């Protein structure tokens, strides 16, 4: 059996929504210290809906495929729904990732949450911390 599904290969070779949103409403950048991969997510929000999403990923093929799939899954969705996106859902939508590559999909989940958090923070919108499962991990209150 091939290590990577056809969907992973498709999103790796033809990533959707690659690029930068110059006037983004929120930007989230996350990285994995062990592998050194970095993912940056840009979002455009209108009336609580993600009208546009783009990403830049400096990383492995699984990270690129995960970010591509994640953008497809949240584009056009309300922020509340995008916050529910889990790395597991991204990996499942890609028809699976090898166990040692699951952390690549975690990066996608974190990047989406970080971009939404940035949007909330910049606009002074109160948010429920419990909805941010991952990207607040290393941001302990002082
Ligand atoms: Fe680290 Fe893929 S190997 S994000």
PDB file of C-alpha atoms and ligand atoms in Angstrom:
ATOM      1  CA  UNK A   1       0.000   0.000   0.000  1.00  0.00           C
ATOM      2  CA  UNK A   2       1.235   3.488  -0.793  1.00  0.00           C
ATOM      3  CA  UNK A   3       2.413   5.500   2.179  1.00  0.00           C
ATOM      4  CA  UNK A   4       0.337   8.493   1.125  1.00  0.00           C
ATOM      5  CA  UNK A   5      -3.246   8.527  -0.123  1.00  0.00           C
ATOM      6  CA  UNK A   6      -4.142   9.923  -3.527  1.00  0.00           C
ATOM      7  CA  UNK A   7      -5.786  12.866  -1.786  1.00  0.00           C
ATOM      8  CA  UNK A   8      -2.613  13.716   0.107  1.00  0.00           C
ATOM      9  CA  UNK A   9      -0.628  13.574  -3.120  1.00  0.00           C
ATOM     10  CA  UNK A  10      -3.228  15.655  -4.949  1.00  0.00           C
ATOM     11  CA  UNK A  11      -3.265  18.401  -2.311  1.00  0.00           C
ATOM     12  CA  UNK A  12       0.523  18.301  -2.085  1.00  0.00           C
ATOM     13  CA  UNK A  13       1.005  18.615  -5.840  1.00  0.00           C
ATOM     14  CA  UNK A  14      -1.894  21.005  -6.419  1.00  0.00           C
ATOM     15  CA  UNK A  15      -2.401  22.857  -3.164  1.00  0.00           C
ATOM     16  CA  UNK A  16      -5.562  24.959  -2.955  1.00  0.00           C
ATOM     17  CA  UNK A  17      -5.599  28.497  -1.589  1.00  0.00           C
ATOM     18  CA  UNK A  18      -1.847  29.031  -1.526  1.00  0.00           C
ATOM     19  CA  UNK A  19      -0.708  32.589  -1.062  1.00  0.00           C
ATOM     20  CA  UNK A  20      -1.053  35.704   0.996  1.00  0.00           C
ATOM     21  CA  UNK A  21      -4.076  37.914   1.730  1.00  0.00           C
ATOM     22  CA  UNK A  22      -2.473  41.336   1.867  1.00  0.00           C
ATOM     23  CA  UNK A  23      -5.296  42.957   3.846  1.00  0.00           C
ATOM     24  CA  UNK A  24      -6.062  39.892   5.953  1.00  0.00           C
ATOM     25  CA  UNK A  25      -8.309  40.321   8.982  1.00  0.00           C
ATOM     26  CA  UNK A  26      -6.350  37.701  10.867  1.00  0.00           C
ATOM     27  CA  UNK A  27      -3.004  35.956  10.466  1.00  0.00           C
ATOM     28  CA  UNK A  28      -1.818  32.914  12.351  1.00  0.00           C
ATOM     29  CA  UNK A  29       1.681  31.510  12.252  1.00  0.00           C
ATOM     30  CA  UNK A  30       2.581  28.276  13.952  1.00  0.00           C
ATOM     31  CA  UNK A  31       5.527  25.934  13.830  1.00  0.00           C
ATOM     32  CA  UNK A  32       6.730  22.625  15.025  1.00  0.00           C
ATOM     33  CA  UNK A  33       9.971  22.931  16.952  1.00  0.00           C
ATOM     34  CA  UNK A  34      11.033  19.347  16.237  1.00  0.00           C
ATOM     35  CA  UNK A  35      10.779  19.291  12.451  1.00  0.00           C
ATOM     36  CA  UNK A  36      11.122  23.043  11.945  1.00  0.00           C
ATOM     37  CA  UNK A  37       8.104  23.306   9.645  1.00  0.00           C
ATOM     38  CA  UNK A  38       6.162  26.570   9.644  1.00  0.00           C
ATOM     39  CA  UNK A  39       2.594  27.306   8.565  1.00  0.00           C
ATOM     40  CA  UNK A  40       1.025  30.710   8.097  1.00  0.00           C
ATOM     41  CA  UNK A  41      -2.730  31.150   7.651  1.00  0.00           C
ATOM     42  CA  UNK A  42      -4.481  34.308   6.426  1.00  0.00           C
ATOM     43  CA  UNK A  43      -8.211  34.879   6.857  1.00  0.00           C
ATOM     44  CA  UNK A  44     -10.737  37.380   5.613  1.00  0.00           C
ATOM     45  CA  UNK A  45     -13.897  37.672   7.706  1.00  0.00           C
ATOM     46  CA  UNK A  46     -17.269  39.200   6.869  1.00  0.00           C
ATOM     47  CA  UNK A  47     -20.205  39.018   9.272  1.00  0.00           C
ATOM     48  CA  UNK A  48     -18.570  36.179  11.167  1.00  0.00           C
ATOM     49  CA  UNK A  49     -17.960  34.125   8.025  1.00  0.00           C
ATOM     50  CA  UNK A  50     -14.593  33.180   6.527  1.00  0.00           C
ATOM     51  CA  UNK A  51     -14.982  34.641   3.058  1.00  0.00           C
ATOM     52  CA  UNK A  52     -11.370  33.932   2.118  1.00  0.00           C
ATOM     53  CA  UNK A  53      -8.521  31.806   3.450  1.00  0.00           C
ATOM     54  CA  UNK A  54      -4.965  31.458   2.173  1.00  0.00           C
ATOM     55  CA  UNK A  55      -1.853  29.813   3.485  1.00  0.00           C
ATOM     56  CA  UNK A  56       1.898  29.614   3.127  1.00  0.00           C
ATOM     57  CA  UNK A  57       3.583  26.493   4.392  1.00  0.00           C
ATOM     58  CA  UNK A  58       7.307  26.018   4.609  1.00  0.00           C
ATOM     59  CA  UNK A  59       7.332  22.375   5.358  1.00  0.00           C
ATOM     60  CA  UNK A  60       6.809  18.791   4.361  1.00  0.00           C
ATOM     61  CA  UNK A  61       4.323  17.449   1.835  1.00  0.00           C
ATOM     62  CA  UNK A  62       1.894  16.341   4.533  1.00  0.00           C
ATOM     63  CA  UNK A  63       1.923  19.829   6.052  1.00  0.00           C
ATOM     64  CA  UNK A  64       1.207  21.359   2.648  1.00  0.00           C
ATOM     65  CA  UNK A  65      -1.586  18.859   1.970  1.00  0.00           C
ATOM     66  CA  UNK A  66      -3.019  19.414   5.473  1.00  0.00           C
ATOM     67  CA  UNK A  67      -3.063  23.189   5.123  1.00  0.00           C
ATOM     68  CA  UNK A  68      -4.603  22.954   1.666  1.00  0.00           C
ATOM     69  CA  UNK A  69      -7.336  20.625   2.899  1.00  0.00           C
ATOM     70  CA  UNK A  70      -7.937  22.719   6.030  1.00  0.00           C
ATOM     71  CA  UNK A  71      -8.496  25.869   3.960  1.00  0.00           C
ATOM     72  CA  UNK A  72     -10.978  23.994   1.771  1.00  0.00           C
ATOM     73  CA  UNK A  73     -12.830  22.770   4.843  1.00  0.00           C
ATOM     74  CA  UNK A  74     -13.238  26.186   6.492  1.00  0.00           C
ATOM     75  CA  UNK A  75     -13.661  28.528   3.538  1.00  0.00           C
ATOM     76  CA  UNK A  76     -17.185  29.964   3.479  1.00  0.00           C
ATOM     77  CA  UNK A  77     -17.868  28.663   6.996  1.00  0.00           C
ATOM     78  CA  UNK A  78     -18.717  30.657  10.134  1.00  0.00           C
ATOM     79  CA  UNK A  79     -15.816  31.226  12.539  1.00  0.00           C
ATOM     80  CA  UNK A  80     -17.561  29.097  15.150  1.00  0.00           C
ATOM     81  CA  UNK A  81     -17.503  26.146  12.761  1.00  0.00           C
ATOM     82  CA  UNK A  82     -13.888  26.736  11.702  1.00  0.00           C
ATOM     83  CA  UNK A  83     -12.877  26.626  15.352  1.00  0.00           C
ATOM     84  CA  UNK A  84     -14.301  23.122  15.570  1.00  0.00           C
ATOM     85  CA  UNK A  85     -11.925  21.866  12.896  1.00  0.00           C
ATOM     86  CA  UNK A  86      -9.691  19.203  14.357  1.00  0.00           C
ATOM     87  CA  UNK A  87      -6.484  17.739  13.009  1.00  0.00           C
ATOM     88  CA  UNK A  88      -8.253  14.387  13.015  1.00  0.00           C
ATOM     89  CA  UNK A  89     -10.923  15.738  10.659  1.00  0.00           C
ATOM     90  CA  UNK A  90      -8.226  17.126   8.352  1.00  0.00           C
ATOM     91  CA  UNK A  91      -6.352  13.812   8.343  1.00  0.00           C
ATOM     92  CA  UNK A  92      -9.594  11.899   7.682  1.00  0.00           C
ATOM     93  CA  UNK A  93     -10.498  14.224   4.818  1.00  0.00           C
ATOM     94  CA  UNK A  94      -7.105  13.383   3.330  1.00  0.00           C
ATOM     95  CA  UNK A  95      -7.942   9.675   3.642  1.00  0.00           C
ATOM     96  CA  UNK A  96      -5.408   9.348   6.405  1.00  0.00           C
ATOM     97  CA  UNK A  97      -1.816  10.247   7.156  1.00  0.00           C
ATOM     98  CA  UNK A  98       0.963   7.947   8.341  1.00  0.00           C
ATOM     99  CA  UNK A  99       1.197   7.961  12.157  1.00  0.00           C
ATOM    100  CA  UNK A 100       4.503   9.816  12.184  1.00  0.00           C
ATOM    101  CA  UNK A 101       2.943  12.523   9.983  1.00  0.00           C
ATOM    102  CA  UNK A 102      -0.132  13.215  12.076  1.00  0.00           C
ATOM    103  CA  UNK A 103       1.609  16.174  13.695  1.00  0.00           C
ATOM    104  CA  UNK A 104       1.543  17.878  10.279  1.00  0.00           C
ATOM    105  CA  UNK A 105      -2.263  18.000  10.450  1.00  0.00           C
ATOM    106  CA  UNK A 106      -2.011  19.371  13.996  1.00  0.00           C
ATOM    107  CA  UNK A 107      -0.150  22.321  12.540  1.00  0.00           C
ATOM    108  CA  UNK A 108      -3.131  23.035  10.252  1.00  0.00           C
ATOM    109  CA  UNK A 109      -5.567  22.984  13.175  1.00  0.00           C
ATOM    110  CA  UNK A 110      -3.294  25.297  15.158  1.00  0.00           C
ATOM    111  CA  UNK A 111      -2.796  27.697  12.249  1.00  0.00           C
ATOM    112  CA  UNK A 112      -6.558  28.096  11.724  1.00  0.00           C
ATOM    113  CA  UNK A 113      -7.083  28.738  15.422  1.00  0.00           C
ATOM    114  CA  UNK A 114      -4.165  31.175  15.600  1.00  0.00           C
ATOM    115  CA  UNK A 115      -5.550  33.200  12.667  1.00  0.00           C
ATOM    116  CA  UNK A 116      -9.008  33.377  14.256  1.00  0.00           C
ATOM    117  CA  UNK A 117      -7.484  34.318  17.606  1.00  0.00           C
ATOM    118  CA  UNK A 118      -5.548  37.104  15.868  1.00  0.00           C
ATOM    119  CA  UNK A 119      -8.776  38.347  14.287  1.00  0.00           C
ATOM    120  CA  UNK A 120     -10.594  38.362  17.637  1.00  0.00           C
ATOM    121  CA  UNK A 121      -7.691  40.082  19.385  1.00  0.00           C
ATOM    122  CA  UNK A 122      -7.189  42.770  16.722  1.00  0.00           C
ATOM    123  CA  UNK A 123     -10.884  43.617  16.749  1.00  0.00           C
ATOM    124  CA  UNK A 124     -11.337  43.469  20.505  1.00  0.00           C
ATOM    125  CA  UNK A 125     -13.887  40.693  20.164  1.00  0.00           C
ATOM    126  CA  UNK A 126     -14.311  38.688  23.364  1.00  0.00           C
ATOM    127  CA  UNK A 127     -13.736  34.968  22.891  1.00  0.00           C
ATOM    128  CA  UNK A 128     -14.114  31.743  24.758  1.00  0.00           C
ATOM    129  CA  UNK A 129     -10.633  30.450  25.551  1.00  0.00           C
ATOM    130  CA  UNK A 130     -11.881  26.899  25.771  1.00  0.00           C
ATOM    131  CA  UNK A 131     -12.618  26.963  22.024  1.00  0.00           C
ATOM    132  CA  UNK A 132      -8.894  27.346  21.342  1.00  0.00           C
ATOM    133  CA  UNK A 133      -7.648  23.885  22.065  1.00  0.00           C
ATOM    134  CA  UNK A 134      -4.148  24.165  20.707  1.00  0.00           C
ATOM    135  CA  UNK A 135      -2.784  27.544  19.718  1.00  0.00           C
ATOM    136  CA  UNK A 136      -2.990  28.999  23.240  1.00  0.00           C
ATOM    137  CA  UNK A 137      -0.839  26.218  24.664  1.00  0.00           C
ATOM    138  CA  UNK A 138       2.333  28.230  24.945  1.00  0.00           C
ATOM    139  CA  UNK A 139       0.644  31.543  25.594  1.00  0.00           C
ATOM    140  CA  UNK A 140       0.245  31.404  29.324  1.00  0.00           C
ATOM    141  CA  UNK A 141      -1.371  34.401  30.963  1.00  0.00           C
ATOM    142  CA  UNK A 142       1.076  36.615  32.759  1.00  0.00           C
TER     143      UNK A 142
HETATM  144 FE1  LIG B   1       6.662  18.392  10.614  1.00  0.00          FE
HETATM  145 FE2  LIG B   1       5.321  17.612   8.499  1.00  0.00          FE
HETATM  146  S1  LIG B   1       7.206  16.790   9.222  1.00  0.00           S
HETATM  147  S2  LIG B   1       4.925  19.329   9.735  1.00  0.00           S
END
